[in-house]
Coordinates of C-alpha atoms and ligand atoms in Angstrom, one line a residue:
M252 CA 105.0 -91.0 0.1
N253 CA 101.4 -90.1 -0.6
F254 CA 100.6 -88.9 -4.1
Q255 CA 97.3 -87.1 -4.9
A256 CA 96.8 -86.3 -8.6
L257 CA 94.1 -83.6 -9.1
T258 CA 92.7 -83.9 -12.7
I259 CA 89.6 -83.8 -14.8
F260 CA 90.9 -87.0 -16.4
P261 CA 91.5 -89.4 -13.5
E262 CA 91.4 -92.5 -15.8
M263 CA 94.6 -91.3 -17.5
F264 CA 96.5 -92.3 -14.3
Q265 CA 95.2 -95.9 -14.0
L266 CA 97.3 -97.5 -16.7
F267 CA 100.4 -95.8 -15.2
W268 CA 99.7 -96.9 -11.7
D269 CA 98.9 -100.5 -12.7
H270 CA 102.3 -101.2 -14.2
G271 CA 106.0 -101.0 -13.6
I272 CA 107.8 -99.2 -10.9
V273 CA 104.8 -97.3 -9.5
R274 CA 102.8 -100.5 -9.1
R275 CA 105.7 -102.1 -7.4
A276 CA 106.2 -99.2 -5.0
I277 CA 102.4 -99.3 -4.2
E278 CA 102.6 -103.1 -3.6
L279 CA 105.7 -102.7 -1.4
G280 CA 103.8 -100.0 0.7
V281 CA 106.4 -97.4 -0.1
I282 CA 103.9 -95.0 -1.7
T283 CA 100.1 -94.6 -1.9
A284 CA 98.5 -92.9 -4.9
A285 CA 95.0 -91.6 -5.7
A286 CA 93.5 -89.6 -8.5
V287 CA 91.1 -86.9 -7.4
N288 CA 88.5 -85.9 -9.9
I289 CA 88.2 -82.1 -9.8
R290 CA 84.8 -82.5 -11.4
D291 CA 83.6 -84.2 -8.2
F292 CA 84.0 -80.9 -6.5
A293 CA 82.2 -78.8 -9.1
S294 CA 78.7 -77.5 -8.4
G295 CA 75.6 -76.9 -10.5
R296 CA 73.7 -79.2 -12.8
H297 CA 76.6 -79.6 -15.3
L298 CA 79.5 -79.8 -12.9
V299 CA 81.5 -77.2 -14.8
T300 CA 85.2 -76.9 -14.0
D301 CA 86.2 -74.2 -16.5
D302 CA 85.0 -70.7 -17.5
R303 CA 85.8 -67.9 -19.9
P304 CA 88.7 -65.6 -19.0
Y305 CA 88.0 -62.2 -17.5
G306 CA 89.2 -59.6 -20.0
G307 CA 88.4 -61.8 -22.9
G308 CA 90.6 -63.8 -25.2
N309 CA 90.7 -67.3 -26.5
G310 CA 90.6 -70.5 -24.4
M311 CA 89.1 -71.3 -21.0
V312 CA 90.4 -71.1 -17.5
M313 CA 89.9 -73.7 -14.7
K314 CA 87.5 -72.2 -12.1
P315 CA 88.9 -71.6 -8.6
E316 CA 86.1 -73.1 -6.4
P317 CA 86.3 -76.8 -7.5
L318 CA 90.1 -76.7 -7.5
A319 CA 90.2 -75.2 -4.0
A320 CA 87.8 -77.8 -2.7
A321 CA 89.8 -80.6 -4.4
I322 CA 93.1 -79.3 -2.9
R323 CA 91.5 -79.1 0.5
W324 CA 90.3 -82.6 0.2
A325 CA 93.7 -83.8 -1.0
L326 CA 95.3 -82.1 2.0
T327 CA 93.2 -84.1 4.4
A328 CA 94.2 -87.3 2.6
A329 CA 97.9 -86.2 2.6
P330 CA 98.5 -83.8 5.5
G331 CA 101.6 -81.7 5.1
A332 CA 102.0 -82.6 1.4
R333 CA 103.7 -80.2 -1.0
T334 CA 101.4 -78.8 -3.6
V335 CA 102.9 -78.9 -7.1
Y336 CA 101.2 -77.2 -10.1
L337 CA 102.4 -78.7 -13.4
S338 CA 102.6 -75.7 -15.7
P339 CA 104.5 -74.6 -18.8
Q340 CA 105.6 -71.6 -16.8
G341 CA 107.2 -73.6 -14.0
R342 CA 110.9 -74.2 -13.4
V343 CA 112.1 -76.9 -15.7
F344 CA 112.1 -80.3 -14.0
T345 CA 115.5 -82.0 -13.4
Q346 CA 116.9 -84.9 -11.5
E347 CA 117.9 -82.5 -8.8
I348 CA 114.3 -81.4 -8.4
A349 CA 113.2 -85.0 -8.4
A350 CA 115.6 -85.7 -5.5
E351 CA 114.3 -82.6 -3.6
L352 CA 110.7 -83.8 -4.0
S353 CA 111.6 -87.4 -3.0
V354 CA 112.0 -86.5 0.7
Q355 CA 108.4 -85.1 1.0
S356 CA 105.7 -87.0 2.9
G357 CA 103.2 -86.2 0.2
L358 CA 102.8 -84.5 -3.2
I359 CA 99.6 -83.0 -4.5
L360 CA 99.9 -82.8 -8.2
I361 CA 97.6 -80.2 -9.8
C362 CA 97.0 -81.0 -13.5
G363 CA 95.7 -78.1 -15.5
R364 CA 93.8 -78.2 -18.7
Y365 CA 92.8 -75.4 -21.2
E366 CA 94.8 -72.2 -20.7
G367 CA 95.6 -73.1 -17.0
I368 CA 94.1 -72.5 -13.6
D369 CA 92.8 -69.3 -11.9
E370 CA 95.8 -67.2 -10.7
R371 CA 94.3 -67.0 -7.2
I372 CA 94.7 -70.8 -6.8
C373 CA 98.4 -70.4 -7.6
Q374 CA 98.8 -67.7 -5.0
R375 CA 96.8 -69.4 -2.2
F376 CA 97.8 -73.1 -2.6
V377 CA 100.7 -73.7 -4.8
D378 CA 104.1 -74.3 -3.3
D379 CA 105.9 -75.2 -6.5
E380 CA 105.3 -74.7 -10.2
I381 CA 107.0 -77.2 -12.5
S382 CA 107.3 -77.7 -16.3
I383 CA 108.8 -80.8 -17.8
G384 CA 110.4 -78.9 -20.7
D385 CA 109.9 -76.3 -23.4
Y386 CA 107.4 -77.9 -25.7
V387 CA 103.6 -77.5 -25.8
L388 CA 101.4 -80.2 -24.3
T389 CA 97.6 -80.0 -23.7
G390 CA 97.5 -80.6 -19.9
G391 CA 99.5 -81.5 -16.8
E392 CA 98.6 -85.1 -16.6
L393 CA 101.5 -86.6 -18.6
P394 CA 103.9 -84.2 -16.8
A395 CA 102.5 -85.3 -13.5
M396 CA 103.2 -88.9 -14.4
V397 CA 106.7 -88.0 -15.6
L398 CA 107.4 -86.3 -12.3
M399 CA 106.0 -89.1 -10.3
E400 CA 108.1 -91.8 -12.0
A401 CA 111.3 -89.8 -11.5
V402 CA 110.5 -89.2 -7.9
V403 CA 109.2 -92.7 -7.0
R404 CA 112.4 -94.4 -8.2
L405 CA 114.4 -92.2 -5.8
I406 CA 112.4 -93.2 -2.7
P407 CA 114.4 -95.8 -0.7
G408 CA 113.0 -99.3 -1.1
A409 CA 110.9 -98.4 -4.2
L410 CA 113.0 -100.4 -6.6
G411 CA 112.7 -103.5 -4.5
G412 CA 116.4 -103.3 -3.5
E413 CA 117.8 -104.5 -6.8
T414 CA 119.7 -101.5 -8.2
S415 CA 120.4 -98.2 -6.5
A416 CA 119.0 -95.2 -8.2
Q417 CA 122.0 -93.3 -6.9
K418 CA 124.4 -95.0 -9.3
D419 CA 122.3 -93.7 -12.3
S420 CA 123.4 -91.8 -15.3
F421 CA 122.1 -88.3 -14.7
S422 CA 122.5 -88.0 -11.0
D423 CA 126.3 -88.0 -11.5
S424 CA 126.3 -86.1 -14.8
L425 CA 127.9 -88.7 -17.0
L426 CA 126.2 -90.6 -19.8
E427 CA 126.4 -94.4 -19.7
H428 CA 128.7 -96.5 -21.8
G429 CA 127.2 -98.7 -24.5
H430 CA 125.5 -101.9 -23.3
Y431 CA 125.8 -105.3 -25.0
T432 CA 124.2 -108.7 -24.5
R433 CA 124.3 -112.1 -26.3
P434 CA 125.1 -113.0 -29.0
A435 CA 128.8 -111.9 -29.0
N436 CA 128.5 -111.9 -32.8
F437 CA 125.4 -110.2 -34.2
E438 CA 125.4 -110.1 -38.0
D439 CA 129.3 -109.8 -38.0
D440 CA 129.0 -106.9 -35.5
L441 CA 131.1 -107.9 -32.5
V442 CA 131.0 -107.1 -28.8
P443 CA 134.2 -105.4 -27.7
D444 CA 136.8 -108.0 -26.7
V445 CA 137.5 -106.5 -23.3
L446 CA 133.9 -107.2 -22.2
L447 CA 134.4 -110.9 -22.8
S448 CA 137.8 -111.0 -21.1
G449 CA 136.5 -111.5 -17.6
N450 CA 139.1 -108.9 -16.4
H451 CA 137.0 -106.7 -14.2
A452 CA 139.6 -104.0 -13.7
Q453 CA 140.0 -103.6 -17.5
I454 CA 136.2 -103.7 -18.0
E455 CA 135.8 -100.9 -15.4
K456 CA 138.4 -98.8 -17.2
W457 CA 136.8 -99.4 -20.6
R458 CA 133.4 -98.4 -19.2
M459 CA 134.7 -95.3 -17.6
E460 CA 136.5 -94.2 -20.8
A461 CA 133.4 -95.1 -22.9
S462 CA 131.2 -93.0 -20.6
L463 CA 133.6 -90.0 -20.8
I464 CA 133.9 -90.1 -24.5
R465 CA 130.2 -90.5 -25.1
T466 CA 129.5 -87.6 -22.8
F467 CA 132.1 -85.5 -24.6
L468 CA 130.6 -86.2 -28.0
K469 CA 126.9 -86.0 -27.0
R470 CA 126.6 -83.7 -24.0
K471 CA 129.7 -81.5 -23.4
D472 CA 127.4 -79.4 -21.1
L473 CA 127.3 -82.2 -18.6
L474 CA 131.1 -82.4 -18.5
M475 CA 131.3 -78.7 -17.6
Q476 CA 129.3 -79.3 -14.4
R477 CA 131.3 -82.3 -13.4
R478 CA 133.8 -82.8 -10.6
F479 CA 136.0 -85.5 -12.1
T480 CA 137.4 -88.4 -10.1
P481 CA 141.2 -88.9 -10.1
A482 CA 140.7 -91.9 -12.4
E483 CA 138.7 -89.8 -14.9
I484 CA 141.3 -87.0 -14.8
K485 CA 144.0 -89.6 -15.7
I486 CA 142.0 -90.7 -18.7
I487 CA 141.4 -87.2 -20.0
Q488 CA 145.0 -86.2 -19.5
Q489 CA 146.0 -89.2 -21.5
W490 CA 143.6 -88.0 -24.3
R491 CA 145.3 -84.7 -24.2
L492 CA 148.8 -86.2 -24.5
D493 CA 147.5 -88.4 -27.4
I494 CA 146.0 -85.4 -29.2
D495 CA 149.0 -83.2 -28.7
H496 CA 151.2 -86.0 -30.1
I497 CA 149.0 -86.3 -33.2
L498 CA 149.1 -82.5 -33.7
Q499 CA 152.9 -82.3 -33.2
F500 CA 153.4 -85.0 -35.7
Q501 CA 151.3 -83.1 -38.2
S502 CA 153.3 -79.9 -37.9
L503 CA 156.7 -81.7 -38.2
S504 CA 156.0 -84.2 -41.0
G505 CA 154.8 -81.7 -43.6
A506 CA 151.8 -84.0 -44.2
G507 CA 149.5 -81.0 -43.8
A508 CA 149.7 -77.6 -42.2
L509 CA 147.6 -76.7 -39.1
P510 CA 144.8 -74.2 -39.9
G511 CA 146.0 -70.7 -39.5
R512 CA 149.6 -71.7 -38.9
Q513 CA 151.0 -72.1 -42.4
Ligands
LIG879 C1 98.8 -73.1 -26.6 C2 98.4 -72.4 -25.3 N1 99.6 -71.7 -24.8 C3 99.7 -70.3 -25.3 C4 98.5 -69.5 -25.4 C5 99.7 -71.8 -23.4 C6 99.6 -73.1 -22.9 C7 98.6 -73.4 -21.9 C8 98.5 -74.7 -21.4 C9 100.5 -74.2 -23.2 C10 100.3 -75.5 -22.7 C11 99.3 -75.7 -21.8 C12 99.2 -77.1 -21.3 N2 100.4 -77.6 -20.7 C13 100.6 -78.0 -19.5 O1 99.6 -78.0 -18.7 C14 101.9 -78.4 -19.0 C15 103.1 -78.5 -19.7 C16 103.5 -78.3 -21.1 O2 102.7 -77.9 -22.0 N3 104.8 -78.4 -21.4 C17 105.8 -78.8 -20.5 N4 105.5 -79.0 -19.2 C18 104.2 -78.9 -18.8 S1 103.6 -79.1 -17.3 C19 102.0 -78.7 -17.7

């Protein structure tokens, strides 16, 4: 995939591209990435890229001409690319959107600054408007990098074939179980016995149950969307039996009445 990041701060992308998974993907030839400096397409002695808003008000707006020229340039470098405008008004980025974008041949990422870009650029050139969440940032550069990292790791071959991105936490709507490494005893805090047992069937069952209970405690909303596997249903039904048993015991023993049922 060919990434073209349009920005007035191209240096912001360098550190990101020179490390980690994006660097690996570039080295493996799975992606190419370039930062396009919008200012290079500005005209006049001061190469201005922003201007005051028609109708008045605070803040500045990114002028249409340099943006249009930068987008047209990026489209020649990445023919057929999808144009994404990173904006607080966009649809909120999810793993599903990352997967949708990962099949494109190219992505042109328009990073706005100030109050945003001229509306006519949105209408003429933008295929997709994306936000990374409901909090206020100062520009689209960090969001573009967030999007890029999420998309790159879904491109086949980008992880160098070690682990499959498909097996990951969010794509199947369960949180992961806790992870442990050596030592088995850390300041009298022990690793769960089952993980040291070597019994892989038991370990798998422990992990599945740990994932389910974590998701139940931290993110019930994820469980609502999930199609459970038969093994998961078995575990949850056993929880229900156990809880029913505890409650029944309460109401019989006189140890304490149930709320609203005395
Ligand atoms: C404080 C200014 N805001 C109200 C007048 C509007 C506003 C304009 C520009 C708020 C943020 C920004 C800059 N943000 C982005 O360009 C941006 C963003 C974000 O702020 N949050 C989450 N995702 C994104 S994607 C691009």
